[in-house]
mmCIF file of C-alpha atoms and ligand atoms in Angstrom:
data_model
loop_
_atom_site.group_PDB
_atom_site.id
_atom_site.type_symbol
_atom_site.label_atom_id
_atom_site.label_comp_id
_atom_site.label_asym_id
_atom_site.label_seq_id
_atom_site.Cartn_x
_atom_site.Cartn_y
_atom_site.Cartn_z
ATOM 1 C CA MET K 38 2.550 -0.588 -12.218
ATOM 2 C CA ILE K 39 2.200 -2.184 -9.358
ATOM 3 C CA ILE K 40 -1.531 -2.254 -8.330
ATOM 4 C CA ALA K 41 -1.957 -3.404 -4.954
ATOM 5 C CA LEU K 42 -5.034 -4.476 -3.217
ATOM 6 C CA ASN K 43 -5.751 -3.574 0.307
ATOM 7 C CA ASN K 44 -8.969 -5.597 1.256
ATOM 8 C CA LYS K 45 -9.061 -4.139 4.736
ATOM 9 C CA CYS K 46 -11.358 -5.723 7.147
ATOM 10 C CA ASN K 47 -13.398 -7.789 4.780
ATOM 11 C CA LEU K 48 -14.614 -10.348 3.355
ATOM 12 C CA THR K 49 -16.158 -13.405 5.029
ATOM 13 C CA LYS K 50 -14.493 -17.002 4.185
ATOM 14 C CA ASP K 51 -17.050 -17.897 1.382
ATOM 15 C CA GLU K 52 -17.052 -14.454 0.492
ATOM 16 C CA PHE K 53 -13.124 -14.548 -0.166
ATOM 17 C CA LEU K 54 -13.412 -17.895 -2.230
ATOM 18 C CA THR K 55 -16.217 -16.092 -4.358
ATOM 19 C CA TYR K 56 -13.718 -12.692 -4.621
ATOM 20 C CA GLN K 57 -10.771 -15.130 -5.895
ATOM 21 C CA GLN K 58 -12.741 -16.746 -8.172
ATOM 22 C CA ASP K 59 -13.914 -13.282 -9.869
ATOM 23 C CA LEU K 60 -9.841 -12.085 -9.631
ATOM 24 C CA GLU K 61 -8.994 -14.846 -11.574
ATOM 25 C CA LYS K 62 -10.674 -13.980 -14.463
ATOM 26 C CA ILE K 63 -8.586 -10.694 -14.842
ATOM 27 C CA SER K 64 -6.159 -10.383 -17.434
ATOM 28 C CA THR K 65 -3.711 -7.391 -17.002
ATOM 29 C CA THR K 66 -0.134 -6.803 -17.504
ATOM 30 C CA HIS K 67 0.439 -4.714 -14.210
ATOM 31 C CA LYS K 68 1.313 -6.602 -11.475
ATOM 32 C CA LEU K 69 -1.467 -7.380 -8.828
ATOM 33 C CA ILE K 70 -0.884 -7.948 -5.128
ATOM 34 C CA LEU K 71 -3.587 -8.663 -3.531
ATOM 35 C CA CYS K 72 -3.531 -7.752 0.553
ATOM 36 C CA PRO K 73 -6.621 -9.895 2.092
ATOM 37 C CA SER K 74 -7.233 -9.597 5.902
ATOM 38 C CA LEU K 75 -4.646 -11.961 7.461
ATOM 39 C CA VAL K 76 -7.264 -14.938 7.849
ATOM 40 C CA HIS K 77 -7.425 -15.835 4.428
ATOM 41 C CA LEU K 78 -3.731 -15.693 3.649
ATOM 42 C CA SER K 79 -3.382 -19.550 3.496
ATOM 43 C CA ASN K 80 -6.747 -19.632 1.101
ATOM 44 C CA PHE K 81 -4.687 -17.814 -1.617
ATOM 45 C CA ASN K 82 -4.986 -19.516 -4.563
ATOM 46 C CA LEU K 83 -4.505 -17.134 -7.419
ATOM 47 C CA ASN K 84 -1.937 -17.104 -10.552
ATOM 48 C CA ASN K 85 -2.281 -13.781 -11.873
ATOM 49 C CA CYS K 86 -1.422 -11.893 -8.211
ATOM 50 C CA SER K 87 1.247 -12.093 -5.596
ATOM 51 C CA LEU K 88 0.341 -12.348 -2.256
ATOM 52 C CA GLY K 89 0.369 -9.376 0.007
ATOM 53 C CA SER K 90 -0.110 -9.068 4.092
ATOM 54 C CA GLN K 91 -1.943 -6.006 5.489
ATOM 55 C CA ASN K 92 0.349 -5.947 8.668
ATOM 56 C CA VAL K 93 3.163 -7.562 10.248
ATOM 57 C CA SER K 94 4.049 -7.986 14.224
ATOM 58 C CA LYS K 95 7.354 -5.439 15.317
ATOM 59 C CA ASN K 96 8.292 -9.008 17.353
ATOM 60 C CA ALA K 97 10.444 -11.369 15.320
ATOM 61 C CA SER K 98 8.806 -14.208 17.255
ATOM 62 C CA GLY K 99 7.550 -15.529 20.601
ATOM 63 C CA ALA K 100 5.336 -14.649 23.374
ATOM 64 C CA HIS K 101 2.948 -11.870 21.565
ATOM 65 C CA THR K 102 -0.529 -12.803 21.766
ATOM 66 C CA GLY K 103 -2.458 -12.102 18.393
ATOM 67 C CA GLU K 104 0.628 -11.296 16.427
ATOM 68 C CA ILE K 105 1.574 -12.588 13.097
ATOM 69 C CA SER K 106 5.170 -12.641 12.719
ATOM 70 C CA ALA K 107 7.775 -11.975 9.350
ATOM 71 C CA ASN K 108 8.428 -15.432 9.132
ATOM 72 C CA GLN K 109 5.110 -16.678 9.680
ATOM 73 C CA LEU K 110 3.974 -14.952 6.739
ATOM 74 C CA LYS K 111 7.222 -15.943 4.520
ATOM 75 C CA SER K 112 5.775 -19.668 5.558
ATOM 76 C CA CYS K 113 2.790 -18.535 3.837
ATOM 77 C CA SER K 114 3.899 -17.244 0.895
ATOM 78 C CA VAL K 115 3.879 -13.558 1.335
ATOM 79 C CA GLU K 116 5.452 -11.394 -0.794
ATOM 80 C CA TYR K 117 5.110 -8.117 -0.021
ATOM 81 C CA CYS K 118 3.369 -6.572 3.312
ATOM 82 C CA ILE K 119 1.805 -3.329 4.245
ATOM 83 C CA VAL K 120 2.819 -0.841 6.928
ATOM 84 C CA GLY K 121 2.713 2.236 8.353
ATOM 85 C CA HIS K 122 -0.854 2.365 7.137
ATOM 86 C CA SER K 123 -2.830 5.564 8.417
ATOM 87 C CA GLU K 124 -5.411 3.197 9.937
ATOM 88 C CA ARG K 125 -3.115 1.445 12.025
ATOM 89 C CA ARG K 126 -1.741 4.402 12.639
ATOM 90 C CA GLU K 127 -4.759 6.002 13.841
ATOM 91 C CA GLU K 128 -6.203 2.973 15.627
ATOM 92 C CA CYS K 129 -3.702 1.333 17.235
ATOM 93 C CA LYS K 130 -1.424 3.727 17.640
ATOM 94 C CA GLU K 131 1.326 2.628 15.622
ATOM 95 C CA THR K 132 4.189 4.671 15.731
ATOM 96 C CA SER K 133 7.069 5.317 12.692
ATOM 97 C CA GLU K 134 9.535 3.380 14.928
ATOM 98 C CA GLU K 135 7.343 0.262 15.345
ATOM 99 C CA THR K 136 7.029 0.582 11.665
ATOM 100 C CA ASN K 137 10.518 0.752 10.994
ATOM 101 C CA LEU K 138 11.101 -2.481 13.017
ATOM 102 C CA LYS K 139 8.430 -4.060 10.900
ATOM 103 C CA ILE K 140 10.403 -3.160 8.131
ATOM 104 C CA LYS K 141 13.222 -4.725 9.029
ATOM 105 C CA ASN K 142 11.607 -8.287 10.406
ATOM 106 C CA LEU K 143 10.391 -8.076 7.118
ATOM 107 C CA PHE K 144 13.750 -7.859 4.891
ATOM 108 C CA LYS K 145 15.199 -10.585 6.999
ATOM 109 C CA GLU K 146 12.331 -12.542 5.557
ATOM 110 C CA GLN K 147 13.161 -11.104 2.084
ATOM 111 C CA ILE K 148 8.956 -9.821 1.720
ATOM 112 C CA ILE K 149 9.128 -6.575 0.139
ATOM 113 C CA PRO K 150 7.325 -3.942 2.742
ATOM 114 C CA ILE K 151 5.269 -1.105 1.255
ATOM 115 C CA LEU K 152 5.272 1.623 3.243
ATOM 116 C CA CYS K 153 2.343 4.250 3.555
ATOM 117 C CA VAL K 154 2.643 7.602 4.604
ATOM 118 C CA GLY K 155 0.120 10.962 4.239
ATOM 119 C CA GLU K 156 -1.083 13.708 5.793
ATOM 120 C CA SER K 157 -3.992 14.267 7.859
ATOM 121 C CA LEU K 158 -6.408 17.406 6.243
ATOM 122 C CA LYS K 159 -5.528 19.212 9.357
ATOM 123 C CA GLU K 160 -2.032 18.641 8.275
ATOM 124 C CA ARG K 161 -2.544 19.687 4.968
ATOM 125 C CA GLU K 162 -4.334 22.922 5.780
ATOM 126 C CA ALA K 163 -1.715 24.069 7.759
ATOM 127 C CA GLY K 164 1.200 23.729 4.986
ATOM 128 C CA ILE K 165 3.358 21.316 7.047
ATOM 129 C CA GLU K 166 2.446 18.734 4.826
ATOM 130 C CA LYS K 167 6.391 17.517 3.888
ATOM 131 C CA GLU K 168 7.293 17.958 7.245
ATOM 132 C CA VAL K 169 5.021 15.199 8.487
ATOM 133 C CA LEU K 170 5.811 13.257 5.218
ATOM 134 C CA ARG K 171 9.569 13.587 6.092
ATOM 135 C CA GLU K 172 9.637 12.426 9.904
ATOM 136 C CA GLU K 173 7.182 9.683 8.690
ATOM 137 C CA LEU K 174 10.071 8.522 6.207
ATOM 138 C CA THR K 175 13.381 9.267 7.475
ATOM 139 C CA LEU K 176 12.119 7.324 11.040
ATOM 140 C CA ALA K 177 10.727 4.395 9.166
ATOM 141 C CA ILE K 178 13.543 3.968 7.004
ATOM 142 C CA LYS K 179 16.389 3.906 9.889
ATOM 143 C CA ASP K 180 19.311 1.998 9.789
ATOM 144 C CA LEU K 181 17.723 0.389 6.054
ATOM 145 C CA SER K 182 20.471 -0.545 3.811
ATOM 146 C CA GLU K 183 20.890 1.461 0.307
ATOM 147 C CA GLU K 184 19.661 -1.725 -1.367
ATOM 148 C CA GLU K 185 16.532 -2.120 1.122
ATOM 149 C CA LYS K 186 16.080 1.520 0.417
ATOM 150 C CA GLU K 187 15.818 0.903 -3.242
ATOM 151 C CA LYS K 188 13.556 -2.270 -3.012
ATOM 152 C CA LEU K 189 11.130 -0.455 -0.542
ATOM 153 C CA ILE K 190 7.916 0.545 -2.158
ATOM 154 C CA ILE K 191 6.323 3.689 -1.122
ATOM 155 C CA ALA K 192 2.511 4.442 -0.895
ATOM 156 C CA TYR K 193 1.633 7.810 -0.662
ATOM 157 C CA GLU K 194 -1.681 8.083 1.075
ATOM 158 C CA PRO K 195 -3.194 11.415 2.005
ATOM 159 C CA ILE K 196 -5.271 10.604 4.873
ATOM 160 C CA TRP K 197 -8.125 12.895 3.696
ATOM 161 C CA SER K 198 -8.426 10.934 0.615
ATOM 162 C CA ILE K 199 -8.906 7.744 2.071
ATOM 163 C CA GLY K 200 -12.370 6.208 1.402
ATOM 164 C CA THR K 201 -13.551 10.026 1.447
ATOM 165 C CA GLY K 202 -13.719 10.105 -2.605
ATOM 166 C CA ILE K 203 -11.396 13.021 -2.797
ATOM 167 C CA ILE K 204 -8.427 12.858 -4.782
ATOM 168 C CA PRO K 205 -5.604 15.636 -4.515
ATOM 169 C CA THR K 206 -5.075 17.396 -7.671
ATOM 170 C CA ILE K 207 -1.835 16.277 -10.163
ATOM 171 C CA GLU K 208 0.058 19.201 -8.711
ATOM 172 C CA GLN K 209 -0.204 18.253 -5.092
ATOM 173 C CA ILE K 210 0.820 14.650 -6.299
ATOM 174 C CA LYS K 211 3.745 15.579 -8.245
ATOM 175 C CA ASP K 212 4.836 18.086 -5.395
ATOM 176 C CA VAL K 213 4.478 15.100 -3.080
ATOM 177 C CA PHE K 214 6.023 12.629 -5.098
ATOM 178 C CA ILE K 215 8.982 15.183 -6.058
ATOM 179 C CA PHE K 216 9.548 15.669 -2.951
ATOM 180 C CA ILE K 217 10.013 11.610 -1.617
ATOM 181 C CA LYS K 218 12.232 11.046 -4.083
ATOM 182 C CA GLU K 219 14.566 13.863 -2.927
ATOM 183 C CA ILE K 220 14.737 11.197 0.407
ATOM 184 C CA LEU K 221 14.325 8.194 -1.727
ATOM 185 C CA PRO K 222 15.566 8.701 -5.176
ATOM 186 C CA THR K 223 14.999 4.847 -6.450
ATOM 187 C CA SER K 224 12.189 3.716 -4.640
ATOM 188 C CA LYS K 225 8.876 3.341 -6.314
ATOM 189 C CA ILE K 226 6.037 5.697 -5.822
ATOM 190 C CA LEU K 227 2.430 4.209 -5.021
ATOM 191 C CA TYR K 228 -0.578 6.436 -5.037
ATOM 192 C CA GLY K 229 -3.800 5.768 -2.790
ATOM 193 C CA GLY K 230 -7.078 7.322 -1.628
ATOM 194 C CA SER K 231 -9.537 7.081 -3.234
ATOM 195 C CA ALA K 232 -8.654 5.841 -6.664
ATOM 196 C CA ASN K 233 -10.875 4.021 -8.812
ATOM 197 C CA GLU K 234 -12.381 3.382 -12.547
ATOM 198 C CA THR K 235 -13.144 7.656 -12.983
ATOM 199 C CA ASN K 236 -10.595 9.403 -11.555
ATOM 200 C CA ILE K 237 -7.992 7.114 -13.045
ATOM 201 C CA MET K 238 -8.198 9.161 -16.245
ATOM 202 C CA GLU K 239 -7.188 11.819 -14.596
ATOM 203 C CA LEU K 240 -4.723 10.378 -12.071
ATOM 204 C CA LYS K 241 -3.005 8.797 -14.851
ATOM 205 C CA LYS K 242 -1.714 12.288 -16.084
ATOM 206 C CA CYS K 243 0.760 12.322 -13.396
ATOM 207 C CA GLU K 244 3.639 10.070 -14.429
ATOM 208 C CA LEU K 245 5.457 9.853 -11.608
ATOM 209 C CA ILE K 246 3.095 7.259 -10.517
ATOM 210 C CA ASP K 247 4.513 3.938 -10.162
ATOM 211 C CA GLY K 248 1.137 2.448 -9.252
ATOM 212 C CA TYR K 249 -1.690 2.352 -7.124
ATOM 213 C CA LEU K 250 -2.716 1.108 -3.741
ATOM 214 C CA LEU K 251 -7.084 0.783 -3.794
ATOM 215 C CA GLY K 252 -8.751 -0.142 -0.612
ATOM 216 C CA GLY K 253 -12.372 0.428 -1.589
ATOM 217 C CA LEU K 254 -11.827 -0.424 -5.583
ATOM 218 C CA SER K 255 -10.359 -3.787 -4.012
ATOM 219 C CA LEU K 256 -13.606 -5.487 -3.544
ATOM 220 C CA LYS K 257 -15.043 -4.168 -6.612
ATOM 221 C CA PRO K 258 -13.368 -7.011 -9.102
ATOM 222 C CA GLN K 259 -15.329 -5.526 -12.289
ATOM 223 C CA LYS K 260 -14.912 -2.170 -11.410
ATOM 224 C CA LEU K 261 -11.204 -2.528 -10.968
ATOM 225 C CA GLU K 262 -10.901 -4.609 -14.294
ATOM 226 C CA GLU K 263 -12.109 -1.019 -15.609
ATOM 227 C CA PHE K 264 -9.632 0.528 -13.908
ATOM 228 C CA LEU K 265 -6.954 -1.874 -15.404
ATOM 229 C CA GLU K 266 -8.204 -1.499 -18.907
ATOM 230 C CA LYS K 267 -8.221 2.012 -18.714
ATOM 231 C CA LEU K 268 -4.721 2.464 -16.835
ATOM 232 C CA GLU K 269 -3.968 0.190 -19.902
ATOM 233 C CA ASN K 270 -4.904 2.302 -22.817
HETATM 234 P P1 PGA E 151 -9.471 3.742 -0.672
HETATM 235 O O1 PGA E 151 -8.226 3.115 0.675
HETATM 236 O O2 PGA E 151 -8.868 3.368 -2.023
HETATM 237 O O3 PGA E 151 -10.847 3.307 0.068
HETATM 238 O O4 PGA E 151 -9.162 5.351 -0.182
HETATM 239 C C1 PGA E 151 -7.195 3.045 0.075
HETATM 240 C C2 PGA E 151 -6.209 2.737 1.153
HETATM 241 O O5 PGA E 151 -6.564 3.054 2.448
HETATM 242 O O6 PGA E 151 -5.484 1.796 1.146
#
């Protein structure tokens, strides 16, 4: 399975070095992708993880203060990049059209995008989660080749689940995964939102899940190890 670790806006330089020492001890058959804060990309030094970024510029290069381009990421050995995370959609007003540009820039540099999609609680309660997902997906994958669509990784992250300790039911996850597969039959689909070392026993029951995008848990190496062990057995 693919296990992407989204550190979000956490860890100072020294903390990141200690964190890497802890992660280094983890041995797993799963594919780990570490997505640290952008400032730590050049300090990445692990053999048991691939490197991912949490963001990329929608522009290829040039006068865009504070942005980081796909080719700059490539030069730091980044292999994966999260795009369209709900926190960026919310806090930075990132649109699906911008996400689409980011995805195209990433593919030009052979970096695999991890596209986050998910509905809010209000949208779920209104029963329009599939409409929301359809729009997020179709706009983000516009003009991609079949080969690119196949490589693209999707992370289904219901916004009401992120950092709340609440996870959807297995039926709700299955329902959404089947829906996503109608649009992108060959993409790998991760689940993200409060996944942890306890609820993994429940989440494991959903055989459609190809992996997980972990936020809070990514910052706790011991609990992460427990999560991975439970996933394996
Ligand atoms: P969480 O975050 O695991 O802390 O809920 C997941 C994410 O936002 O990617």
